[in-house]
């Protein structure tokens, strides 16, 4: 019982409920390990008693928690304008709970984030029914100081946040695409930011699309010499900076000024890039990210020798100044990784600390390489900005939706630079459930909730600001992680984990604040098992959910497909995602055969096929009754269009079209539960016969236009001539 008390005091769960009628106890070892990762000793009964006493005393004696949230009633439907967007805003009528226990007569003062004047909020009674301080505070992160009548003082971070994230446009549809999979005639063996800009510009202007959602474009862990890289975009080295592998090299301004031998060598890179592209598009080769990066990095080394013009030099200097220490740490990690390998745990011990004198000396010695990686971040940022401009210039009300991965690689740049904010010896994942009896271990270190709170959520704020920098919206992968995460001790199975809770109010406040500053929407990936109350809390703060057709059933009733009028409105509705079968595969049953061929089925093929076919029949029956399948079931293309007509019949504010669905692709981009059995994250968009389809092919594809005619009503203008 004492261990349970200690765990509760630190937000560590001792049990969880995979379903409303079932509770599973976490192992004592998992609880002890999670506490140890929070620097709490629970190894013996005596240590537990001492830790409980120390924690209760600390909570009893503190005046303020590390971070306090103050919600405003700001109208967030319209994005703010200009740098002075955080002017004085009215505060809400209710008092933050953290202030209700302050002694009567406590004086509160606030120092604004930009070192503005000290705001004296006056005396505070400490009563729960007392309204929050009436003095208007600007949106942002501030320093709150409380001084009691006896002279005791305490300080906390104060998050003043809008009540909700910005609202979506009246209604919009758009594409979902894994950028690497979309090759054009200019790609170097995988899709790039030039292709993204072209897709956004064309689909916005010609089709009236409102957005393009892409996979995470975060910086990847470099592949060691002779090794095999991890192509997953969901295990990045850094979420704070984009990956230069997505650069369109020829679009870098300095490329045009290459001369002499450098131009010849660049031409050789272009020839090799054409071979990589042809191998993927015409010879059935897989996308080889490592080979693409080898060529691009060689070309970028040449480009770097071209002097920057005065304006370009000033722009680069501004970028360095804006990103400061975070960018320097990021580039330093990559420079050190070139010398010592991409696992910082194996570096000389002094270099494992980014703040050590040895690391500072190494940074100076490697300044040339540090500058190279800083410049790559700048160039990639420029092309991301250009892609978002292309989307907005094309009339898209949202533009690019960037995907924020749930975590980072334990050996990568963020885990090194921000190591004190990560829980050592822990990995995030998911507990066993009806879909995965063994649970999941994602191999991503979790943030420590205590260190986040102590910093005023500085790492989370910086991450969101970077992600939203050139975006109309962000998709937060596994958004339930704002509330709690499943921690798995290193070396143990996911079954041996437990949940650790985060301050969801503070996380949501920071999310709403940064979204408001960027004028961007927030979409939460809330698929799978969701804790009661989470979806309601997200909706209250303006975070849209994610609804995938095949999962929308009346689970609390008869289990049948949910009719369109019963779908939630505040969501992005889709027919599939990157982790699921394409719609063509679903309606034909091709996904079952694929899993059978790979040995992934746990039941006979006939039983799996029958169940999958019954699922599709139930959905098509509902769709037919609604008059959305005029010709009746039986023809794959008609059924795919009917599924999208159904999505339009729901009240969903946003409807996403999986780009491979437009040409009948039957292969998933990622098949969960596989590693080398299936080419995850390495397939180009292809047609129903498996032939790769370029961006230029897509534009002219009759099947695409037939499907998108379904969305005619959402187009703000007549379609252009094809």
XYZ file of C-alpha atoms in Angstrom, residues 44-583:
540
model
C 13.285 -1.237 -0.192
C 10.361 -0.769 2.213
C 12.445 1.722 4.185
C 13.283 3.702 1.064
C 9.617 3.767 0.089
C 8.551 5.097 3.517
C 11.240 7.779 3.430
C 10.305 8.788 -0.121
C 6.604 9.042 0.769
C 7.377 11.215 3.768
C 9.707 13.449 1.744
C 7.217 13.901 -1.078
C 4.267 14.629 1.205
C 6.346 17.155 3.125
C 7.473 18.882 -0.081
C 3.903 19.114 -1.368
C 2.654 20.362 1.966
C 5.270 23.090 2.238
C 5.312 24.412 -1.317
C 3.354 27.544 -2.165
C 3.173 26.986 -5.923
C 3.607 24.047 -8.290
C 6.356 24.431 -10.907
C 3.864 25.480 -13.608
C 0.483 27.190 -13.287
C -2.050 27.465 -16.124
C -4.359 30.434 -16.670
C -6.895 30.042 -19.482
C -8.305 33.103 -21.248
C -11.514 33.539 -23.201
C -9.593 34.761 -26.251
C -11.353 34.343 -29.591
C -9.064 31.907 -31.401
C -11.134 31.447 -34.551
C -9.042 34.052 -36.352
C -5.254 33.728 -36.407
C -3.262 36.538 -34.794
C -1.444 38.962 -37.029
C 2.085 40.253 -36.800
C 4.743 39.888 -34.131
C 2.794 41.899 -31.561
C 0.028 39.301 -31.485
C 0.106 38.603 -27.747
C -1.425 41.809 -26.471
C -3.449 42.086 -23.280
C -6.222 39.521 -23.091
C -9.035 39.086 -20.572
C -8.599 36.362 -17.994
C -11.238 33.708 -17.327
C -13.646 33.982 -14.398
C -12.375 30.851 -12.651
C -9.248 30.709 -10.513
C -6.476 28.213 -11.289
C -6.654 25.447 -8.729
C -3.013 25.996 -7.821
C -3.871 29.436 -6.414
C -6.872 28.495 -4.294
C -4.771 27.197 -1.391
C -2.552 30.266 -1.047
C -2.669 31.959 2.363
C -5.032 34.967 2.606
C -3.289 38.201 1.741
C -0.720 36.605 -0.570
C 0.579 39.097 -3.117
C 1.024 37.936 -6.690
C 3.314 39.531 -9.263
C 4.045 38.500 -12.827
C 7.080 39.207 -14.963
C 6.267 38.886 -18.647
C 8.137 36.522 -20.934
C 9.740 39.306 -22.955
C 11.149 40.959 -19.822
C 8.424 43.544 -19.814
C 7.371 45.466 -16.704
C 6.499 43.646 -13.505
C 2.713 43.332 -13.209
C 1.416 43.559 -9.653
C -1.762 41.501 -9.419
C -2.472 42.679 -5.901
C -3.503 40.708 -2.841
C -5.128 37.340 -3.291
C -7.509 35.905 -0.739
C -6.720 32.270 -1.515
C -10.396 31.343 -1.562
C -11.623 28.928 -4.218
C -14.593 31.121 -5.071
C -12.451 34.195 -5.614
C -12.090 35.121 -9.297
C -8.704 34.927 -10.903
C -6.594 38.103 -10.762
C -8.433 40.742 -12.744
C -5.367 42.390 -14.255
C -5.197 41.428 -17.917
C -2.156 39.343 -18.803
C -0.693 38.816 -22.272
C -0.704 35.347 -23.747
C 2.573 33.547 -23.224
C 4.847 32.034 -20.597
C 5.560 34.259 -17.610
C 7.173 34.151 -14.204
C 4.670 34.160 -11.342
C 5.831 35.164 -7.859
C 3.799 34.679 -4.699
C 4.699 36.479 -1.463
C 2.806 35.580 1.714
C 2.171 38.081 4.545
C 5.006 36.506 6.559
C 7.484 37.101 3.733
C 7.657 33.581 2.308
C 8.122 33.653 -1.469
C 7.778 31.145 -4.277
C 8.028 31.317 -8.031
C 6.415 29.333 -10.845
C 6.069 29.392 -14.600
C 2.693 30.845 -15.592
C 1.172 29.681 -18.879
C -1.462 32.148 -20.077
C -3.216 30.311 -22.891
C -6.248 30.825 -25.122
C -9.201 28.684 -24.157
C -9.072 26.774 -27.439
C -6.783 26.152 -30.381
C -7.840 27.859 -33.640
C -10.959 26.478 -35.298
C -10.808 24.774 -38.721
C -12.312 26.321 -41.867
C -16.010 25.634 -42.530
C -15.163 22.406 -44.367
C -12.220 21.184 -46.404
C -10.802 18.088 -47.988
C -7.220 17.281 -48.853
C -4.567 14.656 -49.412
C -2.612 12.452 -47.016
C 0.768 11.377 -48.401
C 4.084 9.931 -47.326
C 6.352 12.435 -49.040
C 9.199 10.025 -49.766
C 6.758 7.843 -51.765
C 5.757 10.593 -54.207
C 8.385 10.801 -56.930
C 8.356 13.210 -59.855
C 10.581 13.474 -62.915
C 12.873 15.697 -60.792
C 13.156 13.518 -57.686
C 16.468 12.010 -56.631
C 15.036 8.556 -55.925
C 12.453 9.710 -53.362
C 9.927 12.506 -53.033
C 11.229 15.893 -51.896
C 10.062 19.344 -50.831
C 9.898 20.483 -54.442
C 7.439 17.659 -55.108
C 5.456 18.684 -52.031
C 5.197 22.266 -53.266
C 4.055 21.039 -56.693
C 1.432 18.717 -55.186
C 0.087 21.475 -52.966
C -0.002 24.060 -55.737
C -1.690 21.737 -58.243
C -4.241 20.214 -55.867
C -5.150 23.596 -54.395
C -5.546 25.368 -57.721
C -6.959 22.588 -59.919
C -8.910 20.522 -57.389
C -9.842 22.962 -54.626
C -8.063 20.865 -52.006
C -7.663 22.582 -48.651
C -4.628 20.814 -47.244
C -1.856 18.267 -47.738
C -0.870 16.162 -44.732
C 2.611 14.631 -44.830
C 4.547 12.144 -42.753
C 7.001 13.474 -40.136
C 9.836 15.301 -41.880
C 12.031 15.229 -38.767
C 15.808 14.804 -39.009
C 16.837 11.147 -39.130
C 19.641 9.279 -37.406
C 22.498 8.970 -39.930
C 23.362 5.483 -41.082
C 26.778 4.244 -39.925
C 29.211 3.170 -42.667
C 28.299 -0.289 -43.896
C 25.099 -0.321 -41.857
C 21.444 -0.341 -42.765
C 19.461 2.785 -41.958
C 16.079 2.901 -40.285
C 13.687 4.374 -42.874
C 10.855 4.947 -40.381
C 9.926 8.642 -40.132
C 8.573 7.922 -36.650
C 11.988 7.220 -35.035
C 13.814 10.493 -35.736
C 17.076 11.780 -34.361
C 15.452 15.162 -33.800
C 11.912 16.462 -33.921
C 13.098 20.066 -33.642
C 14.731 20.309 -37.081
C 13.790 18.888 -40.507
C 15.745 16.315 -42.471
C 17.839 17.717 -45.352
C 17.286 14.494 -47.306
C 14.022 16.164 -48.372
C 15.842 19.054 -50.061
C 15.367 19.710 -53.770
C 19.080 20.230 -54.417
C 18.665 22.100 -57.699
C 16.363 24.601 -55.962
C 19.134 25.752 -53.609
C 20.067 29.185 -55.085
C 23.814 28.543 -54.892
C 23.473 25.434 -57.080
C 23.135 27.633 -60.162
C 26.513 29.245 -59.434
C 28.578 26.066 -59.345
C 31.442 26.232 -61.785
C 34.339 24.257 -63.144
C 35.100 20.942 -61.516
C 32.332 21.428 -58.951
C 29.741 21.710 -61.727
C 31.048 18.526 -63.331
C 30.856 16.655 -60.044
C 27.365 17.986 -59.454
C 26.419 16.758 -62.910
C 27.644 13.311 -61.951
C 25.381 13.445 -58.898
C 22.457 14.364 -61.134
C 23.189 11.430 -63.437
C 23.337 9.025 -60.522
C 20.125 10.533 -59.112
C 18.414 9.838 -62.438
C 19.534 6.227 -62.167
C 18.108 5.944 -58.648
C 14.835 7.466 -59.832
C 14.621 5.138 -62.825
C 15.370 2.098 -60.670
C 12.387 2.894 -58.421
C 9.981 3.944 -61.153
C 10.829 1.431 -63.886
C 12.825 -1.431 -62.407
C 10.898 -2.246 -59.232
C 13.636 -1.105 -56.832
C 12.746 0.058 -53.342
C 13.270 3.639 -52.238
C 16.797 3.783 -50.807
C 16.965 6.758 -48.473
C 20.627 6.128 -47.651
C 21.645 6.131 -51.309
C 19.657 9.319 -51.916
C 21.306 11.042 -48.977
C 24.789 9.955 -50.062
C 24.249 11.726 -53.377
C 22.544 14.790 -51.950
C 25.135 15.285 -49.226
C 27.913 15.102 -51.820
C 26.170 17.757 -53.923
C 25.472 19.923 -50.879
C 29.140 19.808 -49.894
C 29.901 21.304 -53.329
C 27.200 23.936 -52.999
C 28.537 24.995 -49.619
C 31.743 26.224 -51.264
C 29.750 28.795 -53.252
C 29.894 32.080 -51.302
C 26.563 33.429 -50.125
C 25.453 36.786 -51.503
C 24.925 39.632 -49.012
C 21.204 39.061 -48.717
C 21.564 35.298 -48.385
C 24.308 35.751 -45.813
C 22.087 38.057 -43.778
C 19.208 35.565 -43.966
C 21.476 32.761 -42.765
C 22.735 34.920 -39.896
C 19.164 35.663 -38.873
C 18.370 31.942 -38.884
C 21.383 31.190 -36.671
C 20.424 33.942 -34.247
C 16.801 32.862 -34.114
C 17.551 29.219 -33.309
C 20.590 29.825 -31.153
C 21.792 27.118 -28.790
C 19.229 24.543 -29.939
C 20.539 24.645 -33.505
C 24.153 24.663 -32.346
C 23.539 21.551 -30.226
C 21.743 19.872 -33.117
C 24.557 20.559 -35.568
C 27.195 19.609 -32.991
C 25.601 16.200 -32.514
C 25.720 15.553 -36.275
C 29.333 16.703 -36.458
C 30.294 14.423 -33.565
C 28.303 11.560 -35.112
C 30.432 11.845 -38.250
C 33.526 11.235 -36.123
C 32.306 8.843 -33.431
C 29.206 7.195 -34.892
C 25.474 7.878 -34.471
C 25.068 6.402 -30.957
C 26.135 9.050 -28.463
C 26.114 6.473 -25.644
C 29.239 4.968 -27.272
C 31.106 8.294 -27.527
C 33.920 9.182 -25.133
C 32.222 9.824 -21.812
C 32.918 13.587 -21.618
C 31.253 14.070 -25.019
C 28.075 12.387 -23.817
C 27.333 15.616 -21.947
C 26.453 18.455 -24.344
C 27.423 21.028 -21.700
C 30.857 19.613 -20.852
C 34.080 21.567 -21.510
C 35.245 18.690 -23.712
C 32.151 19.019 -25.878
C 32.748 22.762 -26.178
C 36.323 22.102 -27.327
C 35.154 19.454 -29.797
C 32.590 21.896 -31.153
C 35.306 24.459 -31.819
C 37.530 21.844 -33.476
C 34.647 20.718 -35.673
C 33.267 24.190 -36.354
C 33.447 23.668 -40.109
C 31.230 20.564 -39.859
C 28.944 22.238 -37.336
C 28.433 25.103 -39.774
C 27.662 22.623 -42.575
C 24.856 20.998 -40.588
C 23.525 24.360 -39.464
C 23.390 25.440 -43.095
C 21.532 22.254 -44.063
C 18.893 23.053 -41.444
C 18.550 26.564 -42.886
C 18.220 25.396 -46.484
C 15.601 22.822 -45.522
C 13.691 25.416 -43.532
C 13.662 27.687 -46.581
C 12.170 24.986 -48.789
C 9.580 24.073 -46.166
C 8.552 27.724 -46.113
C 8.331 27.735 -49.907
C 6.094 24.652 -49.885
C 3.694 26.236 -47.398
C 3.662 29.465 -49.420
C 2.827 27.460 -52.536
C -0.074 25.829 -50.686
C -1.492 29.100 -49.410
C -0.936 30.880 -52.739
C -2.971 28.078 -54.328
C -5.922 29.038 -52.149
C -5.620 26.323 -49.521
C -7.251 27.510 -46.277
C -4.955 25.223 -44.259
C -1.998 24.258 -46.419
C 0.554 21.835 -45.046
C -0.262 19.598 -42.080
C 2.923 18.389 -40.448
C 3.016 15.191 -38.448
C 4.620 15.351 -34.991
C 6.068 11.951 -34.091
C 5.445 10.699 -30.559
C 9.124 10.535 -29.656
C 12.766 10.455 -30.717
C 15.450 7.830 -31.198
C 17.326 7.158 -27.932
C 20.692 7.506 -29.688
C 19.870 10.706 -31.567
C 20.439 14.448 -31.336
C 17.442 15.392 -29.181
C 18.062 12.630 -26.647
C 21.646 13.889 -26.344
C 20.983 17.623 -26.269
C 17.993 17.367 -23.912
C 19.083 14.320 -21.939
C 18.009 15.698 -18.557
C 14.419 15.917 -19.818
C 14.277 12.242 -20.825
C 13.689 9.298 -18.485
C 16.839 7.177 -18.483
C 16.322 3.446 -18.863
C 12.758 3.782 -20.155
C 11.012 3.374 -23.487
C 7.489 4.342 -24.529
C 5.000 1.854 -25.926
C 1.551 0.427 -25.322
C 0.181 -2.245 -22.985
C -1.301 -5.514 -24.232
C -4.783 -5.114 -25.695
C -7.296 -6.926 -27.890
C -5.265 -6.153 -31.025
C -1.780 -6.899 -29.663
C -1.542 -9.475 -26.907
C 2.149 -8.762 -26.317
C 1.903 -4.975 -26.130
C 4.246 -2.624 -27.982
C 7.679 -1.158 -27.322
C 8.421 1.767 -29.640
C 12.010 2.190 -28.502
C 11.531 5.929 -27.831
C 12.597 7.484 -24.505
C 9.787 9.371 -22.736
C 9.987 12.878 -21.392
C 10.117 13.216 -17.616
C 6.936 14.986 -16.498
C 8.669 16.521 -13.468
C 11.475 18.062 -15.525
C 9.001 19.384 -18.098
C 7.029 21.140 -15.375
C 10.193 22.572 -13.783
C 11.198 24.102 -17.118
C 7.770 25.575 -17.833
C 7.500 22.993 -20.628
C 10.303 24.700 -22.539
C 11.251 21.639 -24.656
C 7.615 21.048 -25.621
C 7.111 24.716 -26.465
C 10.216 24.796 -28.650
C 9.190 21.592 -30.390
C 5.715 22.881 -31.211
C 7.064 26.204 -32.400
C 9.465 24.430 -34.751
C 6.776 22.086 -36.083
C 4.262 24.884 -36.660
C 6.821 27.226 -38.203
C 5.695 26.467 -41.776
C 2.392 24.698 -41.226
C -1.313 25.338 -41.318
C -1.878 22.493 -38.873
C -0.099 19.843 -36.865
C -1.117 16.229 -36.432
C -0.024 15.034 -32.999
C 0.808 11.348 -33.196
C -0.604 9.359 -30.240
C -2.125 12.503 -28.744
C -3.101 10.467 -25.669
C 0.558 10.835 -24.689
C -0.238 14.353 -23.492
C -2.116 12.654 -20.662
C -0.122 9.497 -19.958
C 2.453 7.225 -21.568
C 3.232 3.549 -21.138
C 6.796 3.305 -19.814
C 8.697 0.068 -20.467
C 11.949 -0.550 -18.555
C 14.870 -1.198 -20.898
C 15.400 -4.907 -21.417
C 11.888 -5.846 -20.322
C 8.862 -6.716 -22.432
C 5.959 -4.271 -22.899
C 3.891 -6.430 -20.543
C 6.276 -5.326 -17.771
C 5.496 -1.629 -18.171
C 3.193 0.841 -16.471
C 1.552 4.188 -17.200
C 3.112 7.460 -16.067
C 0.906 10.533 -16.006
C 1.683 14.008 -17.374
C 0.067 17.328 -16.502
C -2.414 17.295 -19.372
C -3.761 20.741 -18.555
C -0.308 22.284 -18.899
C 0.488 20.274 -22.037
C -2.789 21.319 -23.644
C -2.284 24.934 -22.598
C 1.125 25.039 -24.290
C -0.343 23.318 -27.356
C -3.217 25.822 -27.599
C -0.840 28.745 -27.033
C 1.624 27.766 -29.756
C -1.169 26.877 -32.182
C -2.721 30.289 -31.570
C 0.585 32.038 -32.157
C 1.015 30.178 -35.450
C -2.641 30.519 -36.466
C -2.640 26.744 -36.964
C -5.080 23.898 -36.352
C -4.343 20.936 -34.106
C -5.343 17.372 -35.024
C -4.875 14.591 -32.504
C -4.294 10.987 -33.583
C -6.624 9.402 -31.021
C -7.067 5.949 -32.538
C -7.043 2.784 -30.462
C -7.597 2.510 -26.720
C -8.324 5.952 -25.296
C -8.670 6.675 -21.595
C -12.156 7.885 -20.553
C -12.426 11.680 -20.630
C -9.470 12.232 -22.950
C -11.446 12.868 -26.125
C -13.749 15.222 -24.221
C -10.786 17.179 -22.844
C -9.226 17.431 -26.300
C -12.468 18.612 -27.850
C -12.875 21.262 -25.144
C -9.490 22.698 -26.090
C -10.188 22.703 -29.822
C -8.095 19.660 -30.739
C -9.690 17.768 -33.624
C -9.789 13.977 -33.469
C -9.038 11.357 -36.117
C -11.823 9.081 -37.363
C -11.055 6.167 -39.700
C -14.141 4.706 -41.367
C -13.546 1.024 -40.644
C -13.182 1.676 -36.910
C -16.331 3.802 -36.558
C -18.824 1.299 -35.190
C -21.398 1.403 -32.428
C -19.096 -0.297 -29.948
C -21.413 0.476 -27.022
C -24.457 -0.909 -28.826
C -24.991 -3.399 -31.625
C -21.451 -3.083 -33.034
C -22.725 -2.175 -36.505
C -21.191 0.537 -38.694
C -21.928 3.988 -37.350
C -24.302 5.930 -39.622
C -22.904 9.243 -40.848
C -25.117 11.468 -38.706
C -23.655 9.897 -35.564
C -20.043 10.705 -36.426
C -18.350 13.515 -34.533
C -17.898 16.783 -36.405
C -14.624 17.867 -34.801
C -12.381 15.436 -36.616
C -10.330 14.625 -39.678
C -12.225 11.733 -41.285
C -10.365 9.316 -43.537
C -10.745 5.883 -45.092
C -7.257 4.749 -44.090
C -3.827 5.773 -42.785
C -0.190 4.887 -43.428
C -0.434 1.985 -40.932
C -3.581 0.454 -42.467
C -4.553 -1.246 -45.744
C -5.436 1.018 -48.629
C -9.129 1.264 -49.448
